[in-house]
PDB file of C-alpha atoms in Angstrom:
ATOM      1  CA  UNK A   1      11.827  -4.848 -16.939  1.00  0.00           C
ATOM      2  CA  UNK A   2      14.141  -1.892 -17.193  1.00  0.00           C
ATOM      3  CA  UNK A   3      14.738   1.239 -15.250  1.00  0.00           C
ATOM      4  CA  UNK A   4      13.086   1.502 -12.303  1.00  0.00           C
ATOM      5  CA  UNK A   5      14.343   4.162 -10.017  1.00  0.00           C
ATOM      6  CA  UNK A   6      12.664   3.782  -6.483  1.00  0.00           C
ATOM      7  CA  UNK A   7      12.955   6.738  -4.565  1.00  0.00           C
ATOM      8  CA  UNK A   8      12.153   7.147  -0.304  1.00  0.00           C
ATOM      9  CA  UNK A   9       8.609   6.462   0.662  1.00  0.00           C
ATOM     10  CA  UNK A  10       8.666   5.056   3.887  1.00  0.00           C
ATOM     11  CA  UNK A  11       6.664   1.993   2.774  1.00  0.00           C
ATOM     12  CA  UNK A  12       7.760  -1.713   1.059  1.00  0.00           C
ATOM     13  CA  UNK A  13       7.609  -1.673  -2.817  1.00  0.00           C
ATOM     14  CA  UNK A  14       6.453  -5.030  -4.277  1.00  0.00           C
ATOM     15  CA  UNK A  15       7.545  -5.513  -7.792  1.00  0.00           C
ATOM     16  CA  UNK A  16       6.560  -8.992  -9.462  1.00  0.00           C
ATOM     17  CA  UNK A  17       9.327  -9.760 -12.412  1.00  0.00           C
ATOM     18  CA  UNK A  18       7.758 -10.494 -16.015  1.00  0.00           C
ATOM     19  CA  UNK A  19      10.218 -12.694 -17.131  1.00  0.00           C
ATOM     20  CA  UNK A  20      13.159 -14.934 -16.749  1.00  0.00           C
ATOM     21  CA  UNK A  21      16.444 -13.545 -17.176  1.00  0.00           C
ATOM     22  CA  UNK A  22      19.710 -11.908 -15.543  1.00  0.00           C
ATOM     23  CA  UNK A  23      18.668  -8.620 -13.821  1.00  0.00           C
ATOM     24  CA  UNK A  24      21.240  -5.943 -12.906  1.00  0.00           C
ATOM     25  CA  UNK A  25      20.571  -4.718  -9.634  1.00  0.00           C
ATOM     26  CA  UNK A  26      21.737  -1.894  -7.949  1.00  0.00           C
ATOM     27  CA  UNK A  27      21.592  -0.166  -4.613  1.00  0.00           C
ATOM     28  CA  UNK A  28      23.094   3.666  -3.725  1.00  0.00           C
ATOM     29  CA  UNK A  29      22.935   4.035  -0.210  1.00  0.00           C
ATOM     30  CA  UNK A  30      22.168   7.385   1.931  1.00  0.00           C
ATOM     31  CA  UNK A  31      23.691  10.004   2.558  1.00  0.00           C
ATOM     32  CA  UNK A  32      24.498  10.195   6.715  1.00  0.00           C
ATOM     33  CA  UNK A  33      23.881  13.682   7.994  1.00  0.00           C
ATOM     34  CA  UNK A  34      25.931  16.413   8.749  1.00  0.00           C
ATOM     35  CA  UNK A  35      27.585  16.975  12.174  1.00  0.00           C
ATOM     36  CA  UNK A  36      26.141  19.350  15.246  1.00  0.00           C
ATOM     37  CA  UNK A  37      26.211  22.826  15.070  1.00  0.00           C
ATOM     38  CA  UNK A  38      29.233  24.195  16.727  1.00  0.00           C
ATOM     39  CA  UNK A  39      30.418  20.569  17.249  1.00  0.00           C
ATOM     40  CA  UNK A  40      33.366  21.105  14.402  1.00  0.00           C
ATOM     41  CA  UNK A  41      31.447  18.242  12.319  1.00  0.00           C
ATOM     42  CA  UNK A  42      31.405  17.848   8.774  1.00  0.00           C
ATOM     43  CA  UNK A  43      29.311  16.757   6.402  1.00  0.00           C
ATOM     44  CA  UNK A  44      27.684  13.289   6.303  1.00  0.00           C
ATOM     45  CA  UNK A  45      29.371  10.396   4.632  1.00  0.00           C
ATOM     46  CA  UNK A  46      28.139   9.244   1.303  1.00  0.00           C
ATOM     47  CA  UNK A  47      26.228   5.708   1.336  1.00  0.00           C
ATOM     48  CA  UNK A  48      27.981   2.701  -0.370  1.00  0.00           C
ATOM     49  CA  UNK A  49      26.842   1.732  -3.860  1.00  0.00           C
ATOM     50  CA  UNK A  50      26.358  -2.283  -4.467  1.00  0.00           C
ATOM     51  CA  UNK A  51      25.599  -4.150  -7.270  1.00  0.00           C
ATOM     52  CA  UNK A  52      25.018  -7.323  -9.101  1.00  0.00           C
ATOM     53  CA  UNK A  53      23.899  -9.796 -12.040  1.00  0.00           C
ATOM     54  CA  UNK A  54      20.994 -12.326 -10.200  1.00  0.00           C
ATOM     55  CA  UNK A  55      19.634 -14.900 -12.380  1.00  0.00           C
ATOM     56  CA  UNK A  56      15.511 -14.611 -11.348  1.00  0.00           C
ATOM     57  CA  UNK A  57      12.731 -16.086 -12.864  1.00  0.00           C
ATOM     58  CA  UNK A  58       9.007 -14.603 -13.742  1.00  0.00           C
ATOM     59  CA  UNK A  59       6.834 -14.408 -11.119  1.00  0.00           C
ATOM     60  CA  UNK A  60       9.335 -13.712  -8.292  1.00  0.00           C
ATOM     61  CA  UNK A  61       8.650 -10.902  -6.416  1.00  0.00           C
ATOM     62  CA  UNK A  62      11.276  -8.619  -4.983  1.00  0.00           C
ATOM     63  CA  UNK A  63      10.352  -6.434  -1.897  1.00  0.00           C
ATOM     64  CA  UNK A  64      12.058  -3.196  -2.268  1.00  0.00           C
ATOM     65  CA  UNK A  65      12.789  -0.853   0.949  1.00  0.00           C
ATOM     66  CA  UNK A  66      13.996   2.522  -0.109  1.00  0.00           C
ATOM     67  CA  UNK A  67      15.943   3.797   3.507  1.00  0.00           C
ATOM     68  CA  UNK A  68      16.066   7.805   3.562  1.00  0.00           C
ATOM     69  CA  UNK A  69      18.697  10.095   4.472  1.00  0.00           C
ATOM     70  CA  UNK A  70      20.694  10.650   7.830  1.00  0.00           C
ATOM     71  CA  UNK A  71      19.295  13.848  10.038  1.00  0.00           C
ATOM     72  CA  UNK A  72      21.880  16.841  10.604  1.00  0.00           C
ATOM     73  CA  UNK A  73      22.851  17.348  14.550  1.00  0.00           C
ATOM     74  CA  UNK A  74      21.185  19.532  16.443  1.00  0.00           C
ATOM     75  CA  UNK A  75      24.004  20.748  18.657  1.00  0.00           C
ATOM     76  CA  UNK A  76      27.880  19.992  19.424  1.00  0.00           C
ATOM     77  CA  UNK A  77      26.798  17.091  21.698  1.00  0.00           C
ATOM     78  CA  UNK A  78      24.279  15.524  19.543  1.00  0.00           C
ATOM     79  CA  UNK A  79      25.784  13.107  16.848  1.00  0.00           C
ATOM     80  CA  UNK A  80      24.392  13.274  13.248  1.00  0.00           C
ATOM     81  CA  UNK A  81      21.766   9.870  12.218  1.00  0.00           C
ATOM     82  CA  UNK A  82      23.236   7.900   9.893  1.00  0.00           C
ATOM     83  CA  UNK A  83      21.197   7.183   6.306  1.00  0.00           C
ATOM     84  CA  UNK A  84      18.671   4.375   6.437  1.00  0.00           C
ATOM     85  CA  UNK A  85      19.196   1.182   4.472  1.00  0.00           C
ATOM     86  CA  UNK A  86      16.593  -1.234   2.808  1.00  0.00           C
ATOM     87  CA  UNK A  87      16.361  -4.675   3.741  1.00  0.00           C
ATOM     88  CA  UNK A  88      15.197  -7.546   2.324  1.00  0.00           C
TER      89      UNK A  88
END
Protein backbone atom coordinates (compact mmCIF):
# COMPACT_ATOMS: atom_id res chain seq x y z
CA UNK A 1 0.00 0.00 0.00
CA UNK A 2 1.41 3.21 -1.37
CA UNK A 3 0.25 6.74 -1.69
CA UNK A 4 -2.65 7.51 -0.12
CA UNK A 5 -3.32 11.15 0.29
CA UNK A 6 -6.39 11.68 2.68
CA UNK A 7 -7.75 14.93 2.37
CA UNK A 8 -10.62 16.80 5.06
CA UNK A 9 -13.92 15.06 5.23
CA UNK A 10 -15.15 15.49 8.50
CA UNK A 11 -15.60 11.73 9.01
CA UNK A 12 -13.00 8.66 10.31
CA UNK A 13 -11.22 6.85 7.38
CA UNK A 14 -10.72 3.10 8.04
CA UNK A 15 -7.96 1.65 6.03
CA UNK A 16 -7.19 -2.20 6.66
CA UNK A 17 -3.23 -2.83 5.69
CA UNK A 18 -2.61 -5.76 3.04
CA UNK A 19 0.50 -6.78 4.24
CA UNK A 20 3.28 -6.93 6.69
CA UNK A 21 5.94 -4.53 6.42
CA UNK A 22 7.52 -1.02 7.51
CA UNK A 23 5.06 1.77 6.49
CA UNK A 24 6.17 5.42 6.22
CA UNK A 25 3.72 7.52 7.71
CA UNK A 26 3.23 10.97 7.54
CA UNK A 27 1.08 13.73 8.92
CA UNK A 28 1.05 17.74 7.63
CA UNK A 29 -0.90 19.54 9.97
CA UNK A 30 -3.35 22.70 9.29
CA UNK A 31 -2.97 25.68 8.56
CA UNK A 32 -4.39 28.09 11.75
CA UNK A 33 -6.32 31.02 10.39
CA UNK A 34 -5.58 34.40 9.83
CA UNK A 35 -6.00 37.16 12.47
CA UNK A 36 -9.26 39.68 12.90
CA UNK A 37 -9.89 42.26 10.66
CA UNK A 38 -8.48 45.47 11.87
CA UNK A 39 -6.93 43.51 14.80
CA UNK A 40 -3.17 44.01 13.16
CA UNK A 41 -3.11 39.99 12.85
CA UNK A 42 -1.31 38.06 10.45
CA UNK A 43 -1.65 35.17 8.80
CA UNK A 44 -2.20 31.74 10.41
CA UNK A 45 0.69 29.58 11.40
CA UNK A 46 1.56 26.62 9.31
CA UNK A 47 0.73 23.06 10.98
CA UNK A 48 3.71 20.83 12.04
CA UNK A 49 4.70 17.97 9.74
CA UNK A 50 5.49 14.43 11.62
CA UNK A 51 6.65 11.38 10.48
CA UNK A 52 7.78 7.87 10.91
CA UNK A 53 8.84 4.14 9.95
CA UNK A 54 6.05 1.70 12.08
CA UNK A 55 6.56 -1.88 11.67
CA UNK A 56 2.52 -3.12 11.14
CA UNK A 57 1.26 -6.23 10.16
CA UNK A 58 -1.76 -7.25 7.59
CA UNK A 59 -4.93 -6.93 8.83
CA UNK A 60 -4.38 -3.95 11.17
CA UNK A 61 -6.51 -1.28 10.65
CA UNK A 62 -5.52 2.33 11.03
CA UNK A 63 -8.31 4.95 11.72
CA UNK A 64 -7.41 8.03 9.93
CA UNK A 65 -8.91 11.62 11.07
CA UNK A 66 -8.13 14.25 8.54
CA UNK A 67 -8.56 17.78 10.97
CA UNK A 68 -9.38 20.90 8.59
CA UNK A 69 -8.13 24.28 8.57
CA UNK A 70 -8.23 27.16 11.26
CA UNK A 71 -11.22 29.93 10.56
CA UNK A 72 -9.99 33.67 9.84
CA UNK A 73 -11.24 36.30 12.72
CA UNK A 74 -14.06 38.03 12.33
CA UNK A 75 -13.05 41.28 13.99
CA UNK A 76 -10.00 42.88 16.08
CA UNK A 77 -11.39 41.21 19.25
CA UNK A 78 -12.09 37.86 17.93
CA UNK A 79 -8.95 35.51 17.82
CA UNK A 80 -8.39 33.35 14.67
CA UNK A 81 -9.32 29.07 15.28
CA UNK A 82 -6.50 27.21 15.17
CA UNK A 83 -6.28 24.08 12.40
CA UNK A 84 -7.84 20.83 13.53
CA UNK A 85 -5.72 17.76 14.18
CA UNK A 86 -6.54 13.96 13.72
CA UNK A 87 -6.43 11.67 16.46
CA UNK A 88 -6.07 8.30 16.85
Amino acid sequence: MSGIIETYTGVVEMVTLSSTEGYLISADGATGGAGGAGGGGGAGGAGALVSGTFALTAGTVLEIVVGGAGQAGSTAFNAAGGGGGGGG
